[in-house]
Amino acid sequence: MRLNTTSAFALASVLTLSLAACAGDEGDIDTGDDDAEDQTEEDAAGEGAENGEEADGEAGAEIESVDSITIGLVPATDSATQAEEENADALADQLSESLGGFDVDIFFADSYLGVIQGMQSGDVQLVMSGPIGMIQAEDEAEGTPILQSIRYGADTYVTQWFTNDPDTYCEDEPVADEDGYMFCNGIYDEESGELADYGPMGEDSLAQIEDGTPVAFVEEGSASGFYFPQTQLNELGVEVDAQFAGGHDDAVLNVYNGEFEIGTSFDDARTNVVDDNPDVGEELVVFAWAGPIPNDGIVASNEFTDEELQTLEDAWLSFAESGDLDEGDPLYDVYEINGLTPADDEALDVAREVYNDFGDEAGE
């Protein structure tokens, strides 16, 4: 695990608003000396600039509970690539700027559990994670979910089950979408060119999985890569041999390379590896779904006050509320997030229920 630290920024003073107010009060006093009045206003303006006041008169963020903020992330593969590190550093810079220059760092853990342990120890103040990780951070580190992701206009997603053996797991002939990615069991309608509504699909095929079949799951803390599909199997009474690939891309590649017949990931993780494996959409057929699952989001540590939590939420939303982020925007480049919205506690109850019903099966 590595800590990547961005360049340090000067912390904006929390006194700038009161300084500006004092300057205004002094300006109302008739001293009989216009030159003295002008000098007083100039001095106040200079003090505001030195203390981090923005040119438009807005003060920097009021974060006093911590000296710096570290965002905990989990890379898409076993370890963060240089591109992932650069994208994450750009995101830290963007949040720092929105917080008036407050120090923001990035911490890459090798698992979801790693970032939660970081929050427990006080080394991580913000966790970006899937919904199960959000609930774990809430439950085990006393964190507070503050934001959730928007992707392609939606705040939910699904687990996709995929296979290199469609003859066994597809009850109908697989069909390709406009990009050549294969689906079966009614998930994609070739005539309308649309995917089914998010929800459980292909469960009859899942029920046919033989007990003891190895499955390429993602890792124990992943909502779409383990919790939701394993819950689906539990409800069907199917007992498989769970094997953990470590990342969504790895789970896809393990099945693509023939190491396993079936695997799970978020939808559609096949696109993550298509550049190096152009036929992955054809070779791997998505035959079932689990969900819908509330989108991933951001959890803040219990070190912050309620006012600071609102400051953090506002800072993120200042550059992500539009929902139209794309390539070149740090938040999109890190996790393909198009936007952020305040956390929906009721929606997260779905993840809480799965997490609480799961017990100790995830080996935590």
Coordinates of C-alpha atoms in Angstrom, one line a residue:
M1 CA 0.0 0.0 0.0
R2 CA 1.3 3.4 -0.9
L3 CA 0.6 7.0 0.1
N4 CA 0.7 9.5 -2.7
T5 CA 0.8 13.1 -1.5
T6 CA -0.1 16.1 -3.6
S7 CA 1.7 19.4 -3.4
A8 CA 0.9 21.2 -0.2
F9 CA -1.3 24.2 -0.4
A10 CA -1.7 27.1 2.2
L11 CA -4.7 26.6 4.5
A12 CA -7.2 29.5 4.1
S13 CA -7.8 31.3 7.4
V14 CA -11.2 31.0 9.1
L15 CA -10.8 34.6 10.2
T16 CA -11.1 36.2 6.8
L17 CA -14.8 36.8 7.0
S18 CA -14.5 38.6 10.4
L19 CA -11.6 40.6 9.0
A20 CA -13.7 41.8 6.1
A21 CA -16.6 42.7 8.5
C22 CA -14.2 44.7 10.7
A23 CA -12.9 46.5 7.7
G24 CA -16.5 47.5 6.8
D25 CA -17.3 48.7 10.3
E26 CA -14.2 50.9 10.3
G27 CA -15.2 52.4 7.0
D28 CA -18.5 53.6 8.5
I29 CA -16.6 55.7 11.1
D30 CA -16.1 59.3 10.2
T31 CA -12.5 59.9 11.2
G32 CA -12.3 63.2 9.3
D33 CA -9.2 61.8 7.5
D34 CA -10.1 60.3 4.0
D35 CA -6.5 59.2 3.6
A36 CA -6.5 57.3 6.8
E37 CA -9.8 55.6 5.9
D38 CA -8.4 54.5 2.5
Q39 CA -5.3 53.1 4.2
T40 CA -7.4 51.2 6.7
E41 CA -9.4 49.5 3.8
E42 CA -6.2 48.7 2.0
D43 CA -4.6 47.2 5.1
A44 CA -7.7 45.0 5.6
A45 CA -7.7 43.8 2.0
G46 CA -4.0 42.9 2.3
E47 CA -4.6 40.9 5.5
G48 CA -7.5 39.1 3.7
A49 CA -5.2 38.1 0.8
E50 CA -2.5 36.9 3.2
N51 CA -5.0 34.7 5.0
G52 CA -6.3 33.0 1.8
E53 CA -9.3 35.1 1.0
E54 CA -10.5 34.6 -2.6
A55 CA -10.4 37.5 -5.0
D56 CA -14.2 37.6 -5.1
G57 CA -14.4 37.9 -1.3
E58 CA -15.3 34.3 -0.5
A59 CA -13.3 32.8 2.3
G60 CA -11.6 29.4 2.1
A61 CA -13.0 26.3 3.8
E62 CA -13.4 26.1 7.5
I63 CA -11.9 22.7 8.3
E64 CA -10.3 22.7 11.8
S65 CA -10.8 19.2 13.1
V66 CA -7.9 17.8 11.0
D67 CA -4.7 19.2 9.6
S68 CA -5.1 17.5 6.2
I69 CA -7.5 15.2 4.4
T70 CA -6.5 11.8 2.9
I71 CA -8.8 10.2 0.4
G72 CA -8.7 6.4 0.5
L73 CA -9.1 4.6 -2.9
V74 CA -8.9 1.1 -4.2
P75 CA -7.3 0.7 -7.7
A76 CA -9.1 -1.2 -10.4
T77 CA -6.3 -3.8 -10.6
D78 CA -3.9 -5.3 -8.0
S79 CA -1.9 -2.1 -7.7
A80 CA -2.4 1.4 -8.9
T81 CA -1.0 2.3 -12.3
Q82 CA 0.8 5.5 -13.0
A83 CA -2.2 6.8 -14.8
E84 CA -4.5 6.0 -11.8
E85 CA -2.0 7.8 -9.5
E86 CA -1.9 10.8 -11.7
N87 CA -5.7 10.9 -12.0
A88 CA -6.1 10.6 -8.3
D89 CA -3.6 13.4 -7.6
A90 CA -5.5 15.6 -10.0
L91 CA -8.7 14.8 -8.0
A92 CA -7.0 15.7 -4.8
D93 CA -5.8 19.0 -6.3
Q94 CA -9.4 19.7 -7.4
L95 CA -10.9 19.1 -4.0
S96 CA -8.1 21.1 -2.3
E97 CA -8.9 24.0 -4.6
S98 CA -12.6 23.8 -3.7
L99 CA -11.6 23.8 0.0
G100 CA -9.7 27.0 -0.3
G101 CA -6.3 25.3 -0.5
F102 CA -6.7 22.8 2.2
D103 CA -4.1 19.9 2.1
V104 CA -5.5 16.8 0.4
D105 CA -3.6 13.5 -0.1
I106 CA -4.4 10.2 -1.8
F107 CA -4.0 6.8 -0.3
F108 CA -4.2 3.7 -2.5
A109 CA -5.1 0.5 -0.5
D110 CA -4.9 -3.0 -1.9
S111 CA -8.4 -3.8 -0.8
Y112 CA -11.7 -2.3 0.4
L113 CA -10.8 -3.4 3.9
G114 CA -7.6 -1.5 3.7
V115 CA -9.2 1.9 3.2
I116 CA -11.7 1.1 6.1
Q117 CA -8.8 0.2 8.4
G118 CA -7.2 3.5 7.3
M119 CA -10.3 5.4 8.5
Q120 CA -10.4 3.4 11.7
S121 CA -6.7 4.4 12.4
G122 CA -7.3 8.0 11.5
D123 CA -5.0 7.9 8.5
V124 CA -7.9 8.2 6.0
Q125 CA -10.6 10.9 6.3
L126 CA -12.6 10.2 3.1
V127 CA -13.3 6.8 1.7
M128 CA -14.4 6.4 -1.9
S129 CA -16.0 2.9 -2.1
G130 CA -18.8 0.8 -3.3
P131 CA -22.0 0.6 -1.2
I132 CA -20.9 -2.3 0.9
G133 CA -17.6 -0.5 1.7
M134 CA -19.7 2.6 2.5
I135 CA -21.8 0.6 5.0
Q136 CA -18.7 -1.1 6.4
A137 CA -17.0 2.3 6.9
E138 CA -20.2 3.5 8.6
D139 CA -20.5 0.4 10.8
E140 CA -16.9 -0.3 11.6
A141 CA -15.2 3.1 11.5
E142 CA -18.2 5.3 12.5
G143 CA -18.1 7.1 9.2
T144 CA -20.9 9.2 7.6
P145 CA -22.0 8.6 4.0
I146 CA -22.1 12.1 2.4
L147 CA -22.3 11.6 -1.4
Q148 CA -23.2 9.0 -4.0
S149 CA -22.1 8.7 -7.6
I150 CA -24.1 9.3 -10.8
R151 CA -23.2 7.3 -13.9
Y152 CA -24.9 7.7 -17.2
G153 CA -27.7 9.5 -15.4
A154 CA -28.4 6.6 -13.0
D155 CA -27.7 6.2 -9.2
T156 CA -27.9 2.3 -9.3
Y157 CA -26.1 -0.5 -11.2
V158 CA -26.0 -4.3 -11.2
T159 CA -23.7 -7.3 -10.8
Q160 CA -23.1 -9.0 -14.1
W161 CA -22.5 -12.7 -14.3
F162 CA -20.5 -13.6 -17.4
T163 CA -19.3 -16.9 -18.9
N164 CA -17.1 -18.3 -21.6
D165 CA -19.5 -21.3 -21.9
P166 CA -22.8 -19.9 -23.2
D167 CA -24.0 -23.4 -24.2
T168 CA -24.3 -24.2 -20.5
Y169 CA -25.5 -20.9 -19.0
C170 CA -27.6 -19.4 -21.7
E171 CA -31.2 -20.5 -22.2
D172 CA -31.5 -18.6 -25.5
E173 CA -29.2 -17.6 -28.3
P174 CA -26.7 -14.9 -27.2
V175 CA -27.2 -11.5 -29.0
A176 CA -24.8 -8.6 -29.5
D177 CA -25.4 -5.0 -28.7
E178 CA -24.3 -2.3 -31.1
D179 CA -20.8 -2.5 -29.8
G180 CA -20.5 -6.2 -30.1
Y181 CA -20.9 -7.2 -26.5
M182 CA -22.8 -10.4 -26.0
F183 CA -25.8 -11.0 -23.7
C184 CA -28.4 -13.8 -23.2
N185 CA -31.4 -14.7 -21.1
G186 CA -33.3 -11.6 -22.0
I187 CA -30.8 -9.1 -20.6
Y188 CA -30.5 -7.3 -24.0
D189 CA -33.4 -6.9 -26.5
E190 CA -31.9 -7.0 -30.0
E191 CA -35.0 -5.5 -31.6
S192 CA -35.3 -2.5 -29.3
G193 CA -31.5 -2.2 -28.8
E194 CA -32.1 -1.7 -25.1
L195 CA -31.0 -3.5 -21.9
A196 CA -33.5 -4.8 -19.5
D197 CA -34.5 -2.7 -16.4
Y198 CA -31.9 -3.1 -13.7
G199 CA -32.9 -6.0 -11.5
P200 CA -32.3 -9.8 -11.0
M201 CA -32.0 -11.6 -14.4
G202 CA -31.1 -15.1 -15.5
E203 CA -31.7 -16.7 -12.1
D204 CA -33.0 -19.9 -13.7
S205 CA -29.5 -20.3 -15.1
L206 CA -27.8 -19.5 -11.8
A207 CA -29.9 -22.2 -10.2
Q208 CA -28.3 -24.7 -12.6
I209 CA -24.8 -24.0 -11.4
E210 CA -23.4 -27.2 -9.9
D211 CA -22.3 -27.1 -6.3
G212 CA -18.6 -26.7 -6.0
T213 CA -18.2 -24.8 -9.3
P214 CA -15.3 -22.4 -9.0
V215 CA -16.4 -18.8 -9.5
A216 CA -14.1 -15.8 -10.2
F217 CA -15.5 -13.2 -7.7
V218 CA -13.8 -9.9 -7.4
E219 CA -12.9 -9.7 -3.7
E220 CA -14.5 -10.1 -0.3
G221 CA -15.5 -6.5 0.2
S222 CA -17.0 -5.8 -3.3
A223 CA -20.7 -5.2 -3.5
S224 CA -21.2 -6.2 -7.1
G225 CA -18.2 -8.5 -7.2
F226 CA -19.2 -10.6 -4.2
Y227 CA -21.8 -9.5 -1.7
F228 CA -24.8 -9.2 -4.1
P229 CA -24.1 -12.2 -6.3
Q230 CA -23.2 -14.4 -3.3
T231 CA -26.5 -13.3 -1.6
Q232 CA -28.3 -14.3 -4.8
L233 CA -26.7 -17.8 -4.7
N234 CA -27.5 -18.1 -1.0
E235 CA -31.2 -17.5 -1.8
L236 CA -31.1 -20.1 -4.6
G237 CA -29.3 -22.6 -2.3
V238 CA -26.3 -22.9 -4.7
E239 CA -22.9 -23.5 -3.0
V240 CA -19.9 -22.6 -5.2
D241 CA -16.2 -22.5 -4.8
A242 CA -15.5 -18.8 -4.3
Q243 CA -12.2 -17.7 -5.8
F244 CA -11.2 -14.0 -5.5
A245 CA -9.5 -12.3 -8.4
G246 CA -8.7 -9.1 -6.6
G247 CA -10.2 -6.6 -9.1
H248 CA -13.1 -6.4 -11.5
D249 CA -10.7 -6.4 -14.5
D250 CA -8.9 -9.5 -13.1
A251 CA -12.2 -11.3 -12.7
V252 CA -13.1 -10.6 -16.3
L253 CA -9.6 -11.7 -17.5
N254 CA -9.7 -14.9 -15.5
V255 CA -12.8 -16.0 -17.3
Y256 CA -11.6 -14.6 -20.6
N257 CA -8.4 -16.6 -20.3
G258 CA -10.2 -19.8 -19.5
E259 CA -9.2 -20.2 -15.9
F260 CA -12.9 -20.2 -14.8
E261 CA -16.1 -20.8 -16.6
I262 CA -18.1 -18.0 -14.8
G263 CA -17.3 -14.8 -13.0
T264 CA -18.8 -11.6 -11.6
S265 CA -18.1 -7.8 -11.9
F266 CA -19.9 -4.5 -12.1
D267 CA -21.6 -3.8 -15.4
D268 CA -19.9 -3.6 -17.8
A269 CA -16.3 -4.3 -16.7
R270 CA -15.6 -6.0 -20.1
T271 CA -15.1 -2.5 -21.5
N272 CA -12.2 -1.9 -19.1
V273 CA -10.0 -4.6 -20.8
V274 CA -11.2 -4.3 -24.4
D275 CA -8.3 -2.3 -25.6
D276 CA -5.9 -5.2 -25.0
N277 CA -8.5 -7.9 -25.7
P278 CA -10.7 -6.7 -28.6
D279 CA -12.8 -9.8 -28.6
V280 CA -13.7 -9.9 -24.9
G281 CA -17.2 -8.7 -25.6
E282 CA -17.7 -11.6 -28.0
E283 CA -15.9 -14.3 -25.9
L284 CA -17.6 -13.5 -22.6
V285 CA -21.4 -13.5 -22.5
V286 CA -23.3 -11.8 -19.7
F287 CA -26.0 -14.3 -18.7
A288 CA -27.4 -13.0 -15.4
W289 CA -27.7 -9.9 -13.2
A290 CA -28.0 -9.3 -9.5
G291 CA -29.3 -6.0 -8.0
P292 CA -30.1 -3.2 -8.4
I293 CA -27.3 -1.9 -6.3
P294 CA -27.0 1.7 -5.0
N295 CA -24.0 3.4 -6.6
D296 CA -20.7 3.9 -4.9
G297 CA -20.0 7.0 -2.9
I298 CA -18.0 8.9 -0.4
V299 CA -17.9 8.4 3.4
A300 CA -16.4 11.0 5.8
S301 CA -14.7 10.0 9.1
N302 CA -16.1 10.9 12.5
E303 CA -13.3 13.4 13.0
F304 CA -15.4 16.1 11.2
T305 CA -18.1 18.2 12.8
D306 CA -21.6 18.5 11.2
E307 CA -20.6 21.9 9.8
E308 CA -17.4 20.5 8.3
L309 CA -19.3 17.6 6.7
Q310 CA -21.5 20.1 5.0
T311 CA -18.4 22.0 3.9
L312 CA -17.0 18.8 2.4
E313 CA -20.2 18.0 0.6
D314 CA -20.5 21.5 -0.8
A315 CA -16.8 21.3 -2.0
W316 CA -17.4 18.1 -3.9
L317 CA -20.6 19.2 -5.4
S318 CA -19.1 22.5 -6.6
F319 CA -17.4 20.6 -9.4
A320 CA -19.5 17.4 -9.6
E321 CA -23.1 18.3 -9.2
S322 CA -23.8 18.8 -12.9
G323 CA -23.7 15.1 -13.6
D324 CA -22.0 15.6 -17.0
L325 CA -18.4 14.9 -16.1
D326 CA -16.4 13.1 -18.8
E327 CA -12.9 12.2 -19.8
G328 CA -10.5 14.9 -18.7
D329 CA -12.4 15.5 -15.4
P330 CA -10.5 14.0 -12.5
L331 CA -13.5 12.4 -10.9
Y332 CA -14.4 10.7 -14.2
D333 CA -10.9 9.6 -14.8
V334 CA -10.5 8.0 -11.4
Y335 CA -13.8 6.0 -11.2
E336 CA -15.8 7.0 -14.4
I337 CA -18.1 9.1 -12.2
N338 CA -20.3 11.5 -14.2
G339 CA -21.4 13.4 -11.1
L340 CA -22.2 13.3 -7.4
T341 CA -25.4 13.7 -5.4
P342 CA -26.0 13.8 -1.6
A343 CA -26.1 10.3 -0.1
D344 CA -29.6 8.7 -0.1
D345 CA -29.8 7.0 3.2
E346 CA -33.0 5.1 2.2
A347 CA -31.4 3.8 -1.0
L348 CA -28.3 2.6 1.0
D349 CA -30.7 0.6 3.2
V350 CA -30.6 -2.0 0.4
A351 CA -26.8 -2.4 0.9
R352 CA -27.2 -2.3 4.7
E353 CA -29.7 -5.2 4.5
V354 CA -27.4 -7.3 2.3
Y355 CA -24.4 -6.5 4.5
N356 CA -26.2 -7.3 7.8
D357 CA -27.7 -10.5 6.4
F358 CA -24.4 -11.7 5.1
G359 CA -23.0 -12.2 8.6
D360 CA -19.3 -13.3 8.7
E361 CA -19.4 -15.1 5.3
A362 CA -17.1 -12.5 3.7
G363 CA -14.3 -13.4 6.1
E364 CA -13.9 -9.9 7.6

